[in-house]
Coordinates of C-alpha atoms in Angstrom, one line a residue:
M28 CA -0.1 0.1 0.2
S29 CA 1.2 3.4 -0.9
N30 CA 0.1 4.9 2.8
I31 CA -1.9 3.5 5.4
P32 CA -5.5 3.5 4.7
I33 CA -8.6 4.7 7.0
H34 CA -12.0 3.0 7.5
L35 CA -14.3 5.7 7.5
L36 CA -17.7 5.0 9.8
K37 CA -20.4 6.2 7.4
D38 CA -19.0 3.3 5.2
R39 CA -20.9 0.9 7.4
T40 CA -23.8 2.8 9.6
D41 CA -24.8 6.3 8.6
F42 CA -26.3 5.9 12.3
G43 CA -22.8 7.2 14.2
L44 CA -22.8 3.3 15.3
H45 CA -21.9 -0.3 14.0
L46 CA -22.8 -2.9 17.0
K47 CA -22.4 -6.8 16.3
H48 CA -22.0 -9.8 18.5
F49 CA -19.5 -12.3 17.4
K50 CA -19.3 -15.9 18.6
K51 CA -16.6 -18.7 17.9
G52 CA -16.7 -20.5 14.9
D53 CA -18.3 -17.6 12.8
P54 CA -17.1 -17.6 9.1
I55 CA -13.8 -15.3 9.1
E56 CA -14.2 -12.1 7.3
M57 CA -11.6 -12.2 4.4
D58 CA -11.7 -9.0 3.4
P59 CA -8.7 -7.4 2.6
R60 CA -9.3 -4.3 3.7
V61 CA -10.2 -5.5 7.1
L62 CA -7.4 -7.6 7.1
E63 CA -4.7 -5.3 6.4
A64 CA -3.7 -2.6 8.9
H65 CA -5.5 0.1 9.2
R66 CA -7.1 3.3 10.9
D67 CA -9.8 4.0 12.1
D68 CA -11.7 7.4 12.1
H69 CA -13.8 6.7 14.9
Y70 CA -13.7 4.4 18.4
I71 CA -14.0 0.9 18.8
F72 CA -14.6 -1.0 21.7
F73 CA -14.3 -4.4 22.7
L74 CA -16.1 -6.7 25.3
I75 CA -14.7 -10.3 25.7
E76 CA -17.0 -12.6 27.1
E77 CA -15.4 -16.2 27.0
G78 CA -11.9 -17.3 25.1
S79 CA -9.1 -15.3 24.2
G80 CA -7.7 -13.4 21.4
S81 CA -5.0 -10.9 20.5
L82 CA -4.8 -7.5 18.9
M83 CA -2.0 -5.4 17.3
I84 CA -1.8 -2.1 18.0
D85 CA 0.9 0.3 17.2
F86 CA 3.6 -2.2 17.3
N87 CA 2.3 -3.8 20.6
E88 CA 0.4 -7.1 20.7
V89 CA -2.4 -6.8 23.6
Q90 CA -3.8 -9.9 24.8
L91 CA -7.8 -10.3 25.4
S92 CA -9.4 -12.9 27.4
G93 CA -12.8 -13.3 28.7
G94 CA -14.3 -10.2 31.1
M95 CA -11.8 -7.8 29.2
L96 CA -12.9 -4.4 27.9
Y97 CA -11.0 -2.8 25.6
Y98 CA -10.7 0.3 23.3
I99 CA -8.7 1.5 20.1
L100 CA -8.8 5.6 19.1
P101 CA -9.2 6.9 16.3
T102 CA -5.9 6.7 14.1
Q103 CA -4.3 4.4 16.1
V104 CA -3.0 1.3 13.4
H105 CA -4.1 -1.9 14.4
Q106 CA -4.8 -5.1 12.4
R107 CA -8.4 -7.2 12.6
I108 CA -8.8 -8.7 15.9
R109 CA -8.0 -12.4 16.5
N110 CA -10.9 -13.6 17.7
E111 CA -11.5 -17.1 16.0
H112 CA -11.5 -18.6 19.3
T113 CA -13.3 -15.5 21.1
D114 CA -17.1 -14.5 21.9
G115 CA -17.6 -11.0 22.4
W116 CA -19.1 -7.6 21.3
F117 CA -17.9 -4.8 18.9
I118 CA -19.0 -1.4 18.8
G119 CA -17.8 1.2 16.7
V120 CA -18.8 4.8 17.4
D121 CA -18.7 8.2 15.9
T122 CA -16.3 10.5 18.2
S123 CA -19.5 13.1 18.4
L124 CA -21.7 10.7 20.1
I125 CA -19.0 10.1 23.2
P126 CA -19.7 12.7 25.7
P127 CA -16.6 15.1 26.5
Q128 CA -15.8 13.4 30.1
C129 CA -15.4 10.4 28.6
R130 CA -13.0 11.4 25.9
N131 CA -10.8 13.2 28.7
V132 CA -10.8 9.6 30.6
F133 CA -10.3 7.8 27.4
E134 CA -8.1 9.7 25.2
G135 CA -6.4 10.9 28.8
Q136 CA -3.4 8.6 28.5
L137 CA -0.3 9.4 26.4
F138 CA 0.8 5.8 26.8
L139 CA -1.1 2.8 25.3
Q140 CA -4.7 2.1 26.6
Q141 CA -4.7 -1.0 28.8
P142 CA -7.7 -4.1 28.8
Y143 CA -9.4 -3.3 31.9
L144 CA -10.4 -7.0 33.6
L145 CA -14.1 -6.9 34.7
N146 CA -15.5 -8.4 37.8
N147 CA -18.7 -10.9 37.4
T148 CA -21.2 -8.3 38.1
Q149 CA -19.4 -5.7 36.2
L150 CA -19.6 -8.2 33.1
R151 CA -23.2 -9.1 33.6
Q152 CA -23.8 -5.4 33.7
Y153 CA -22.1 -5.0 29.9
Q154 CA -23.8 -8.1 28.7
N155 CA -27.3 -6.9 29.6
L156 CA -27.0 -3.3 28.3
L157 CA -25.3 -4.7 25.6
L158 CA -28.1 -6.8 24.8
L159 CA -30.7 -4.5 24.9
L160 CA -28.8 -2.0 22.7
H161 CA -28.4 -4.9 20.3
E162 CA -32.1 -5.6 20.6
K163 CA -33.4 -1.8 19.8
Y164 CA -30.6 -1.4 17.3
I165 CA -31.8 -3.6 15.1
E166 CA -35.6 -2.6 15.9
D167 CA -37.4 -0.4 12.9
N168 CA -35.7 3.0 12.9
T169 CA -39.0 4.5 11.6
D170 CA -40.3 4.6 15.2
P171 CA -39.8 8.4 15.8
F172 CA -38.0 7.4 19.2
Y173 CA -35.3 5.0 17.5
A174 CA -32.5 7.2 17.6
T175 CA -33.4 9.0 21.2
T176 CA -33.2 5.4 22.9
I177 CA -30.1 4.0 20.7
H178 CA -28.2 7.2 21.8
A179 CA -29.4 7.2 25.4
L180 CA -28.3 3.4 25.9
L181 CA -24.9 4.1 24.2
K182 CA -24.3 6.5 26.1
S183 CA -25.0 4.5 29.4
F184 CA -22.4 2.0 27.7
L185 CA -19.6 4.5 27.3
T186 CA -20.2 6.3 31.1
I187 CA -20.0 3.0 32.4
A188 CA -16.8 2.2 30.4
A189 CA -15.2 5.6 31.2
G190 CA -15.6 4.7 35.0
C191 CA -13.6 1.3 34.6
Y192 CA -11.1 3.0 33.1
N193 CA -11.4 6.5 35.2
G194 CA -10.7 4.4 38.2
Y195 CA -8.4 2.2 36.7
A196 CA -5.9 5.0 36.1
G197 CA -6.4 6.5 39.2
T198 CA -7.9 9.7 38.1
N199 CA -10.9 11.5 38.9
L200 CA -13.6 12.7 36.6
K201 CA -13.3 16.2 38.4
V202 CA -9.8 16.3 36.9
S203 CA -6.9 18.8 38.2
R204 CA -5.9 21.5 36.1
P205 CA -2.5 19.6 34.6
A206 CA -4.3 16.6 33.9
Q207 CA -7.2 18.6 31.7
L208 CA -4.1 20.2 30.1
T209 CA -2.8 17.1 29.4
S210 CA -5.6 15.5 27.9
Q211 CA -6.4 18.5 25.8
F212 CA -2.9 19.0 24.4
K213 CA -3.1 15.4 23.4
S214 CA -6.0 15.7 21.3
L215 CA -4.0 19.0 19.3
L216 CA -1.1 17.0 18.5
V217 CA -2.8 14.3 17.4
T218 CA -5.1 16.1 14.7
G219 CA -2.5 18.9 14.5
L220 CA 1.4 16.9 14.1
R221 CA 1.5 17.4 10.7
S222 CA 1.2 21.2 10.5
N223 CA 2.9 22.2 14.1
K224 CA 5.4 20.8 15.8
S225 CA 6.3 24.0 18.5
P226 CA 5.9 23.3 21.8
A227 CA 5.2 27.3 22.0
D228 CA 2.2 27.2 19.3
Y229 CA 0.5 24.4 21.5
A230 CA 0.5 26.2 24.8
A231 CA -0.8 29.5 23.0
M232 CA -4.1 27.2 21.9
L233 CA -4.0 26.3 25.3
N234 CA -4.3 30.0 26.7
V235 CA -1.1 28.8 28.6
S236 CA 2.6 29.5 28.8
E237 CA 5.2 27.1 27.3
A238 CA 6.7 26.5 30.7
Y239 CA 3.1 26.1 32.3
L240 CA 2.0 23.3 29.6
S241 CA 6.1 21.6 30.4
E242 CA 5.1 21.2 34.2
A243 CA 1.4 20.5 33.5
L244 CA 2.7 17.7 31.5
K245 CA 5.7 16.8 33.6
K246 CA 3.5 16.1 36.6
I247 CA 0.8 13.6 34.6
T248 CA 3.6 12.0 32.6
G249 CA 7.1 12.7 33.6
F250 CA 7.7 14.1 30.3
P251 CA 7.9 17.6 28.9
V252 CA 5.7 18.8 25.6
S253 CA 9.0 18.7 23.8
Y254 CA 9.2 14.8 24.4
W255 CA 5.7 14.4 23.5
I256 CA 5.7 16.0 20.2
Q257 CA 9.4 13.5 19.4
Q258 CA 6.9 10.3 20.1
E259 CA 4.0 11.1 18.5
V260 CA 6.3 12.0 15.2
T261 CA 8.3 8.5 16.1
M262 CA 5.4 6.6 16.1
E263 CA 3.7 8.3 13.0
A264 CA 6.6 7.6 11.5
K265 CA 7.2 4.2 12.4
R266 CA 3.6 3.4 11.0
L267 CA 4.7 4.5 7.6
L268 CA 8.1 2.9 7.6
Y269 CA 6.1 -0.7 8.2
Y270 CA 3.0 -0.4 6.4
S271 CA 3.4 1.8 3.8
Q272 CA 5.7 1.7 0.5
L273 CA 6.5 5.4 0.7
T274 CA 10.3 6.1 1.0
V275 CA 12.1 7.9 4.0
K276 CA 12.2 10.9 2.0
E277 CA 8.7 10.9 1.3
I278 CA 7.7 10.4 4.8
A279 CA 9.5 13.6 6.1
H280 CA 7.6 15.0 3.6
S281 CA 4.1 14.0 4.6
L282 CA 5.0 14.3 8.4
G283 CA 5.6 18.4 7.8
Y284 CA 9.2 17.9 7.6
T285 CA 11.0 20.1 4.4
D286 CA 14.5 19.0 4.8
H287 CA 14.5 15.0 5.6
S288 CA 18.1 14.9 6.3
Y289 CA 16.9 16.9 9.5
F290 CA 13.7 13.6 10.4
S291 CA 16.1 11.4 9.5
R292 CA 18.5 12.3 12.6
L293 CA 15.4 13.1 14.4
F294 CA 14.3 9.6 14.3
R295 CA 17.7 8.1 15.1
K296 CA 18.2 10.3 17.9
V297 CA 14.8 9.3 19.6
T298 CA 14.6 5.4 18.1
G299 CA 18.5 4.6 18.4
T300 CA 18.0 3.5 14.5
S301 CA 17.6 4.8 11.3
A302 CA 14.4 4.7 9.5
I303 CA 15.7 2.3 6.9
A304 CA 17.0 0.1 9.6
F305 CA 13.8 0.1 11.5
R306 CA 12.1 -0.8 8.0
E307 CA 14.3 -3.5 7.4
Q308 CA 13.9 -4.9 11.3
Y309 CA 10.3 -4.9 11.2
R310 CA 9.5 -6.1 8.0
K311 CA 11.5 -9.0 8.2

């Protein structure tokens, strides 16, 4: 592929929600667009009921087993979950349907999110809620209350999930100012990385000083603004090196670097290896 494909939720549904239940023994989807590495423009949630499976996401293999909840953020590169021996739920959600407080929790981790292990009561509650949501989801959508009902049930799922991860991360929905800035910075960084790599500009967008933004990030993550900009640049470069056929020069330009030599030096500084060596190593 010349670049990493992005899957659009609107190609599957015009309702902002794609919901399905999968079981062990279901036919394996062989559509190459699903099997290959890709991004999504929406959130994806998995609830694993029984069995075990795995998911490769941004060069990390995530192991999933019965009673686990997991989510993938928009733009994270991944492949289809290997779930041939798994029962569970797939929920694709348009970002606009996710309440801001929930997004603060889901997007507040600058490191890769981890699966959340549910207790028996939580698992039963999720199963009951998703069964009801699915029943309403497949009903006649000419009902004037169809959208209202679906979105209310979906919001219940999202807020319960955010509650799990909120406690799991040791944070609180009444987030501190540093935690709030960290979440806002990450959101800006993901969308603006190609055109903006200046810590001062991100601070200006957040109406704080560069020093204050760096101190806030250091307090929450242990690292300053410049570190996270370099990490995000490097992760995106790794994705393109592995999953696309773009040259190093083309990748540098796609990430907003007119001087590809500077980009190459930055990649080596952050990763300890050259871009070409990284591509060769991971494609063996």
